[in-house]
PDB file of C-alpha atoms in Angstrom:
ATOM      1  CA  GLN A1330      22.823-163.789 -53.821  1.00 95.00           C
ATOM      2  CA  VAL A1331      19.571-165.159 -52.454  1.00 97.00           C
ATOM      3  CA  GLN A1332      19.574-165.585 -48.684  1.00 98.00           C
ATOM      4  CA  LEU A1333      16.904-166.773 -46.293  1.00 98.00           C
ATOM      5  CA  VAL A1334      17.682-166.482 -42.596  1.00 98.00           C
ATOM      6  CA  GLU A1335      15.307-167.927 -40.045  1.00 98.00           C
ATOM      7  CA  SER A1336      15.192-166.924 -36.388  1.00 98.00           C
ATOM      8  CA  GLY A1337      12.955-167.150 -33.352  1.00 97.00           C
ATOM      9  CA  GLY A1338      13.264-170.814 -32.483  1.00 97.00           C
ATOM     10  CA  GLY A1339      13.862-171.975 -28.940  1.00 96.00           C
ATOM     11  CA  VAL A1340      12.780-174.217 -26.088  1.00 97.00           C
ATOM     12  CA  VAL A1341       9.164-173.817 -25.072  1.00 96.00           C
ATOM     13  CA  GLN A1342       6.660-175.680 -22.941  1.00 96.00           C
ATOM     14  CA  PRO A1343       3.670-177.522 -24.405  1.00 96.00           C
ATOM     15  CA  GLY A1344       0.682-175.272 -24.911  1.00 96.00           C
ATOM     16  CA  THR A1345       2.715-172.112 -25.357  1.00 97.00           C
ATOM     17  CA  SER A1346       3.391-169.938 -28.400  1.00 97.00           C
ATOM     18  CA  LEU A1347       6.350-168.853 -30.490  1.00 97.00           C
ATOM     19  CA  LYS A1348       6.872-166.605 -33.497  1.00 98.00           C
ATOM     20  CA  LEU A1349       9.402-167.445 -36.168  1.00 98.00           C
ATOM     21  CA  SER A1350      10.848-164.975 -38.655  1.00 98.00           C
ATOM     22  CA  CYS A1351      12.507-165.407 -42.015  1.00 98.00           C
ATOM     23  CA  SER A1352      14.531-162.481 -43.295  1.00 98.00           C
ATOM     24  CA  ALA A1353      15.080-162.558 -47.059  1.00 97.00           C
ATOM     25  CA  SER A1354      17.561-160.791 -49.295  1.00 97.00           C
ATOM     26  CA  GLY A1355      19.024-160.951 -52.794  1.00 97.00           C
ATOM     27  CA  PHE A1356      15.756-161.131 -54.734  1.00 97.00           C
ATOM     28  CA  ALA A1357      12.505-159.258 -55.323  1.00 96.00           C
ATOM     29  CA  PHE A1358      10.739-160.419 -52.174  1.00 96.00           C
ATOM     30  CA  SER A1359       7.276-159.206 -53.165  1.00 95.00           C
ATOM     31  CA  ARG A1360       7.283-161.352 -56.324  1.00 96.00           C
ATOM     32  CA  TYR A1361       7.919-164.714 -54.652  1.00 96.00           C
ATOM     33  CA  SER A1362       5.813-166.899 -52.406  1.00 96.00           C
ATOM     34  CA  LEU A1363       7.603-168.305 -49.392  1.00 96.00           C
ATOM     35  CA  HIS A1364       6.729-171.477 -47.538  1.00 97.00           C
ATOM     36  CA  TRP A1365       7.513-173.020 -44.181  1.00 98.00           C
ATOM     37  CA  VAL A1366       8.701-176.638 -44.178  1.00 98.00           C
ATOM     38  CA  ARG A1367       9.667-178.510 -41.025  1.00 98.00           C
ATOM     39  CA  GLN A1368      11.734-181.556 -40.203  1.00 98.00           C
ATOM     40  CA  ALA A1369      11.561-183.349 -36.880  1.00 97.00           C
ATOM     41  CA  PRO A1370      14.900-184.712 -35.626  1.00 94.00           C
ATOM     42  CA  GLY A1371      15.837-187.769 -37.663  1.00 94.00           C
ATOM     43  CA  LYS A1372      12.581-187.637 -39.613  1.00 95.00           C
ATOM     44  CA  GLY A1373      11.341-186.572 -43.023  1.00 96.00           C
ATOM     45  CA  LEU A1374      10.177-183.268 -44.407  1.00 97.00           C
ATOM     46  CA  GLU A1375       6.690-181.906 -43.724  1.00 97.00           C
ATOM     47  CA  TRP A1376       5.124-178.992 -45.561  1.00 97.00           C
ATOM     48  CA  VAL A1377       3.615-176.530 -43.088  1.00 98.00           C
ATOM     49  CA  ALA A1378       2.238-173.379 -44.691  1.00 97.00           C
ATOM     50  CA  VAL A1379       2.562-170.715 -47.361  1.00 97.00           C
ATOM     51  CA  MET A1380       1.565-167.128 -47.839  1.00 95.00           C
ATOM     52  CA  SER A1381       1.288-165.932 -51.414  1.00 94.00           C
ATOM     53  CA  TYR A1382       3.754-163.407 -52.774  1.00 94.00           C
ATOM     54  CA  ASP A1383       1.246-160.575 -52.460  1.00 92.00           C
ATOM     55  CA  GLY A1384      -0.231-161.679 -49.141  1.00 90.00           C
ATOM     56  CA  SER A1385      -3.611-162.421 -50.673  1.00 92.00           C
ATOM     57  CA  GLY A1386      -3.783-166.094 -49.795  1.00 93.00           C
ATOM     58  CA  THR A1387      -2.621-168.562 -47.188  1.00 96.00           C
ATOM     59  CA  TYR A1388      -2.616-172.357 -47.132  1.00 96.00           C
ATOM     60  CA  TYR A1389      -1.890-174.704 -44.252  1.00 97.00           C
ATOM     61  CA  ALA A1390      -1.217-178.365 -43.607  1.00 96.00           C
ATOM     62  CA  ASP A1391      -4.061-180.096 -41.770  1.00 95.00           C
ATOM     63  CA  SER A1392      -1.738-180.756 -38.833  1.00 96.00           C
ATOM     64  CA  VAL A1393      -1.283-177.058 -38.075  1.00 97.00           C
ATOM     65  CA  ARG A1394      -4.414-175.376 -39.411  1.00 96.00           C
ATOM     66  CA  GLY A1395      -6.052-173.275 -36.734  1.00 97.00           C
ATOM     67  CA  ARG A1396      -2.904-173.210 -34.565  1.00 98.00           C
ATOM     68  CA  PHE A1397      -0.249-171.756 -36.879  1.00 98.00           C
ATOM     69  CA  PHE A1398      -0.575-168.518 -38.792  1.00 98.00           C
ATOM     70  CA  VAL A1399       1.694-167.333 -41.583  1.00 97.00           C
ATOM     71  CA  SER A1400       2.167-163.678 -42.487  1.00 96.00           C
ATOM     72  CA  ARG A1401       4.628-161.483 -44.342  1.00 96.00           C
ATOM     73  CA  ASP A1402       5.756-157.887 -44.428  1.00 95.00           C
ATOM     74  CA  ASN A1403       6.879-157.034 -47.936  1.00 94.00           C
ATOM     75  CA  SER A1404       8.259-153.696 -46.751  1.00 95.00           C
ATOM     76  CA  LYS A1405      10.652-155.566 -44.437  1.00 97.00           C
ATOM     77  CA  ASN A1406      11.340-158.554 -46.713  1.00 97.00           C
ATOM     78  CA  THR A1407      10.284-160.816 -43.872  1.00 97.00           C
ATOM     79  CA  LEU A1408       8.066-163.881 -43.550  1.00 97.00           C
ATOM     80  CA  TYR A1409       6.611-164.921 -40.213  1.00 98.00           C
ATOM     81  CA  LEU A1410       5.078-168.009 -38.663  1.00 98.00           C
ATOM     82  CA  GLN A1411       3.073-167.734 -35.463  1.00 98.00           C
ATOM     83  CA  LEU A1412       2.973-171.065 -33.658  1.00 98.00           C
ATOM     84  CA  ASN A1413       0.271-171.452 -30.993  1.00 97.00           C
ATOM     85  CA  ASN A1414      -0.685-174.246 -28.631  1.00 97.00           C
ATOM     86  CA  LEU A1415       2.539-176.116 -29.344  1.00 97.00           C
ATOM     87  CA  THR A1416       2.757-179.867 -28.817  1.00 97.00           C
ATOM     88  CA  ASN A1417       5.600-182.380 -28.840  1.00 96.00           C
ATOM     89  CA  ASP A1418       4.684-183.175 -32.457  1.00 96.00           C
ATOM     90  CA  ASP A1419       5.627-179.629 -33.447  1.00 97.00           C
ATOM     91  CA  MET A1420       9.228-180.066 -32.329  1.00 98.00           C
ATOM     92  CA  ALA A1421      11.311-179.692 -35.469  1.00 98.00           C
ATOM     93  CA  LEU A1422      13.734-177.642 -37.513  1.00 98.00           C
ATOM     94  CA  TYR A1423      11.639-175.067 -39.359  1.00 98.00           C
ATOM     95  CA  TYR A1424      12.870-174.059 -42.808  1.00 98.00           C
ATOM     96  CA  CYS A1425      11.855-171.016 -44.803  1.00 98.00           C
ATOM     97  CA  VAL A1426      11.872-171.843 -48.524  1.00 98.00           C
ATOM     98  CA  ARG A1427      11.275-169.966 -51.762  1.00 97.00           C
ATOM     99  CA  VAL A1428       9.151-171.089 -54.685  1.00 96.00           C
ATOM    100  CA  HIS A1429      11.342-170.994 -57.774  1.00 93.00           C
ATOM    101  CA  ARG A1430       8.835-169.241 -60.039  1.00 93.00           C
ATOM    102  CA  GLU A1431       7.683-165.656 -59.607  1.00 94.00           C
ATOM    103  CA  ARG A1432       4.055-165.038 -58.673  1.00 94.00           C
ATOM    104  CA  LYS A1433       3.287-168.710 -58.097  1.00 93.00           C
ATOM    105  CA  VAL A1434       2.030-170.022 -54.783  1.00 93.00           C
ATOM    106  CA  LEU A1435       1.415-173.745 -54.373  1.00 93.00           C
ATOM    107  CA  LEU A1436       4.266-175.164 -56.420  1.00 92.00           C
ATOM    108  CA  PRO A1437       6.407-177.864 -54.765  1.00 93.00           C
ATOM    109  CA  ASN A1438       9.523-176.365 -56.373  1.00 96.00           C
ATOM    110  CA  PHE A1439      11.713-174.858 -53.670  1.00 97.00           C
ATOM    111  CA  ASP A1440      14.946-173.490 -55.068  1.00 96.00           C
ATOM    112  CA  TYR A1441      16.317-171.768 -51.961  1.00 97.00           C
ATOM    113  CA  TRP A1442      16.246-172.919 -48.363  1.00 98.00           C
ATOM    114  CA  GLY A1443      17.304-171.213 -45.174  1.00 97.00           C
ATOM    115  CA  GLN A1444      19.438-172.965 -42.578  1.00 97.00           C
ATOM    116  CA  GLY A1445      16.407-173.529 -40.347  1.00 97.00           C
ATOM    117  CA  THR A1446      15.482-172.554 -36.821  1.00 98.00           C
ATOM    118  CA  LEU A1447      14.947-175.234 -34.184  1.00 98.00           C
ATOM    119  CA  VAL A1448      11.775-175.403 -32.110  1.00 98.00           C
ATOM    120  CA  THR A1449      12.021-177.651 -29.072  1.00 97.00           C
ATOM    121  CA  VAL A1450       8.882-178.427 -27.087  1.00 96.00           C
ATOM    122  CA  SER A1451       9.608-179.742 -23.634  1.00 93.00           C
ATOM    123  CA  SER A1452       8.061-179.573 -20.209  1.00 88.00           C
TER     124      SER A1452
ATOM    125  CA  GLN B 131      -3.199-186.206 -45.077  1.00 70.00           C
ATOM    126  CA  SER B 132      -0.739-189.098 -45.142  1.00 82.00           C
ATOM    127  CA  ALA B 133       2.709-188.697 -46.641  1.00 90.00           C
ATOM    128  CA  LEU B 134       3.423-189.973 -50.111  1.00 96.00           C
ATOM    129  CA  THR B 135       4.863-193.486 -50.023  1.00 97.00           C
ATOM    130  CA  GLN B 136       8.569-193.941 -50.662  1.00 98.00           C
ATOM    131  CA  PRO B 137      10.708-197.006 -49.924  1.00 98.00           C
ATOM    132  CA  PRO B 138      12.765-196.381 -46.767  1.00 97.00           C
ATOM    133  CA  SER B 139      15.954-197.437 -48.477  1.00 97.00           C
ATOM    134  CA  ALA B 140      17.561-198.057 -51.846  1.00 98.00           C
ATOM    135  CA  SER B 141      21.056-199.082 -52.819  1.00 97.00           C
ATOM    136  CA  GLY B 142      23.345-199.745 -55.736  1.00 97.00           C
ATOM    137  CA  PHE B 143      26.965-200.151 -56.733  1.00 97.00           C
ATOM    138  CA  PRO B 144      28.941-197.353 -58.356  1.00 97.00           C
ATOM    139  CA  GLY B 145      28.108-197.115 -62.028  1.00 97.00           C
ATOM    140  CA  GLN B 146      24.724-198.792 -61.671  1.00 97.00           C
ATOM    141  CA  SER B 147      21.303-197.211 -61.940  1.00 97.00           C
ATOM    142  CA  VAL B 148      18.868-197.030 -59.059  1.00 98.00           C
ATOM    143  CA  THR B 149      15.219-195.995 -58.963  1.00 98.00           C
ATOM    144  CA  ILE B 150      13.225-194.484 -56.106  1.00 98.00           C
ATOM    145  CA  SER B 151       9.448-194.511 -56.277  1.00 98.00           C
ATOM    146  CA  CYS B 152       6.961-192.054 -54.841  1.00 98.00           C
ATOM    147  CA  THR B 153       3.382-193.299 -54.753  1.00 98.00           C
ATOM    148  CA  GLY B 154       0.363-191.166 -54.087  1.00 97.00           C
ATOM    149  CA  SER B 155      -3.120-190.985 -55.502  1.00 96.00           C
ATOM    150  CA  SER B 156      -5.122-189.350 -58.259  1.00 95.00           C
ATOM    151  CA  SER B 157      -5.538-186.392 -55.886  1.00 94.00           C
ATOM    152  CA  ASP B 158      -1.862-185.577 -55.833  1.00 96.00           C
ATOM    153  CA  VAL B 159       0.869-187.306 -57.852  1.00 97.00           C
ATOM    154  CA  GLY B 160      -1.531-188.712 -60.437  1.00 96.00           C
ATOM    155  CA  GLY B 161      -3.581-185.570 -60.806  1.00 96.00           C
ATOM    156  CA  TYR B 162      -0.927-182.988 -61.573  1.00 96.00           C
ATOM    157  CA  ASN B 163       2.462-182.673 -63.207  1.00 97.00           C
ATOM    158  CA  TYR B 164       3.843-180.938 -60.149  1.00 97.00           C
ATOM    159  CA  VAL B 165       6.155-183.417 -58.501  1.00 98.00           C
ATOM    160  CA  SER B 166       9.574-182.429 -57.226  1.00 98.00           C
ATOM    161  CA  TRP B 167      12.513-184.333 -55.800  1.00 98.00           C
ATOM    162  CA  TYR B 168      15.008-183.173 -53.198  1.00 98.00           C
ATOM    163  CA  GLN B 169      18.413-184.472 -52.151  1.00 98.00           C
ATOM    164  CA  GLN B 170      19.499-183.992 -48.540  1.00 98.00           C
ATOM    165  CA  PHE B 171      22.864-184.691 -46.935  1.00 98.00           C
ATOM    166  CA  PRO B 172      23.143-185.079 -43.150  1.00 96.00           C
ATOM    167  CA  GLY B 173      23.017-181.760 -41.365  1.00 95.00           C
ATOM    168  CA  ARG B 174      22.267-179.853 -44.561  1.00 97.00           C
ATOM    169  CA  ALA B 175      19.175-178.259 -46.061  1.00 97.00           C
ATOM    170  CA  PRO B 176      17.542-180.156 -48.926  1.00 98.00           C
ATOM    171  CA  LYS B 177      18.417-179.314 -52.522  1.00 98.00           C
ATOM    172  CA  LEU B 178      15.984-179.304 -55.441  1.00 98.00           C
ATOM    173  CA  ILE B 179      17.090-181.809 -58.095  1.00 98.00           C
ATOM    174  CA  ILE B 180      13.909-182.383 -60.125  1.00 98.00           C
ATOM    175  CA  TYR B 181      10.795-180.245 -60.518  1.00 97.00           C
ATOM    176  CA  GLU B 182       7.574-180.578 -62.486  1.00 97.00           C
ATOM    177  CA  VAL B 183       8.118-184.340 -62.818  1.00 97.00           C
ATOM    178  CA  ASN B 184      11.157-184.296 -65.098  1.00 97.00           C
ATOM    179  CA  GLN B 185      12.777-180.861 -65.168  1.00 97.00           C
ATOM    180  CA  ARG B 186      16.303-180.411 -63.853  1.00 97.00           C
ATOM    181  CA  PRO B 187      17.445-177.135 -62.321  1.00 96.00           C
ATOM    182  CA  SER B 188      20.613-175.656 -63.683  1.00 95.00           C
ATOM    183  CA  GLY B 189      23.663-177.420 -62.306  1.00 95.00           C
ATOM    184  CA  VAL B 190      21.995-180.756 -61.528  1.00 97.00           C
ATOM    185  CA  PRO B 191      23.741-183.568 -63.406  1.00 95.00           C
ATOM    186  CA  GLY B 192      21.874-185.308 -66.202  1.00 95.00           C
ATOM    187  CA  ARG B 193      22.301-188.561 -64.258  1.00 96.00           C
ATOM    188  CA  PHE B 194      19.208-187.567 -62.295  1.00 98.00           C
ATOM    189  CA  PHE B 195      16.005-188.264 -64.204  1.00 98.00           C
ATOM    190  CA  GLY B 196      12.400-187.900 -63.155  1.00 98.00           C
ATOM    191  CA  SER B 197       9.311-189.551 -64.587  1.00 98.00           C
ATOM    192  CA  LYS B 198       5.724-190.353 -63.714  1.00 98.00           C
ATOM    193  CA  SER B 199       3.219-193.059 -64.528  1.00 97.00           C
ATOM    194  CA  GLY B 200      -0.245-192.941 -63.055  1.00 97.00           C
ATOM    195  CA  ASN B 201      -0.067-192.230 -59.342  1.00 97.00           C
ATOM    196  CA  THR B 202       3.647-193.038 -59.042  1.00 98.00           C
ATOM    197  CA  ALA B 203       6.571-190.736 -59.691  1.00 98.00           C
ATOM    198  CA  THR B 204      10.050-192.145 -60.048  1.00 98.00           C
ATOM    199  CA  LEU B 205      13.527-190.724 -59.571  1.00 98.00           C
ATOM    200  CA  THR B 206      16.237-192.556 -61.477  1.00 98.00           C
ATOM    201  CA  VAL B 207      19.886-192.011 -60.648  1.00 98.00           C
ATOM    202  CA  SER B 208      22.127-193.480 -63.319  1.00 97.00           C
ATOM    203  CA  ALA B 209      25.885-194.021 -63.258  1.00 97.00           C
ATOM    204  CA  LEU B 210      25.717-194.010 -59.484  1.00 97.00           C
ATOM    205  CA  GLN B 211      28.526-192.209 -57.683  1.00 97.00           C
ATOM    206  CA  ALA B 212      29.609-192.296 -54.056  1.00 97.00           C
ATOM    207  CA  GLU B 213      28.586-188.657 -53.710  1.00 97.00           C
ATOM    208  CA  ASP B 214      24.971-189.573 -54.473  1.00 97.00           C
ATOM    209  CA  GLU B 215      24.616-191.228 -51.077  1.00 98.00           C
ATOM    210  CA  ALA B 216      21.958-189.106 -49.373  1.00 98.00           C
ATOM    211  CA  ASP B 217      18.283-188.935 -48.427  1.00 98.00           C
ATOM    212  CA  TYR B 218      15.794-188.258 -51.216  1.00 98.00           C
ATOM    213  CA  PHE B 219      12.326-186.813 -50.792  1.00 98.00           C
ATOM    214  CA  CYS B 220       9.498-186.360 -53.269  1.00 98.00           C
ATOM    215  CA  ASN B 221       6.940-183.569 -53.009  1.00 98.00           C
ATOM    216  CA  SER B 222       3.630-183.139 -54.803  1.00 97.00           C
ATOM    217  CA  TYR B 223       0.945-180.545 -55.295  1.00 97.00           C
ATOM    218  CA  THR B 224      -2.456-181.758 -54.077  1.00 96.00           C
ATOM    219  CA  GLY B 225      -4.730-179.022 -55.328  1.00 92.00           C
ATOM    220  CA  LYS B 226      -4.923-177.220 -52.002  1.00 91.00           C
ATOM    221  CA  SER B 227      -1.666-178.091 -50.254  1.00 95.00           C
ATOM    222  CA  LEU B 228       1.688-179.773 -50.738  1.00 97.00           C
ATOM    223  CA  LEU B 229       2.676-183.237 -49.590  1.00 97.00           C
ATOM    224  CA  PHE B 230       6.110-184.767 -49.064  1.00 97.00           C
ATOM    225  CA  GLY B 231       7.089-188.386 -49.248  1.00 97.00           C
ATOM    226  CA  GLY B 232       8.560-190.108 -46.221  1.00 97.00           C
ATOM    227  CA  GLY B 233      12.041-190.132 -47.716  1.00 97.00           C
ATOM    228  CA  THR B 234      14.426-192.754 -49.075  1.00 98.00           C
ATOM    229  CA  LYS B 235      17.974-193.295 -47.894  1.00 98.00           C
ATOM    230  CA  LEU B 236      20.163-194.091 -50.887  1.00 98.00           C
ATOM    231  CA  THR B 237      23.272-196.108 -50.092  1.00 98.00           C
ATOM    232  CA  VAL B 238      26.104-196.516 -52.562  1.00 97.00           C
ATOM    233  CA  LEU B 239      27.596-199.933 -51.878  1.00 94.00           C
TER     234      LEU B 239
END
């Protein structure tokens, strides 16, 4: 079955960096685009970033562009998110999600979600 | 980019129908037929219930119906059940990104 398992979250100080990972299994990883979506405690969902299934393209929300960088290693079935210059506004549960159609990138159709990894920004 | 506009709350009695709106602009909701809806229970990851405006994934009850008119997408939940009490979020393609709505808490009275 499809599984997405995020890791790498933790407590960090403002201005520092963190790298999140999403390990995928149960599907042909290289044929699906994966996104990052975050949710601040008690708040709504916010789309963060995506890397296309073949690694050829990346897209970012305005709020993170230039600070966050998404990458993937299709040989390891893993998606990454590098978070730099973190602020209090970045504190959230970060979900890794799969687009439900093969070889599509910017579709808002997420059929599988991980359990999330929590990023806490605190001085 | 600002979030799509959803009412913070909605409610209805069991058996009734309730609608949740998601308003954007011609650059997102109105410009493309790529609007999805998600259902989220407390402490759980969201679940896709509608995609591409009015398509239901396998296993989602037919009581959930999606539609769109102009810049507003609408989720209709008919024959409301207690188990439908949850948060609902819309999501739209914008041409170069994706945008979520602020979310609506549905209460079954």
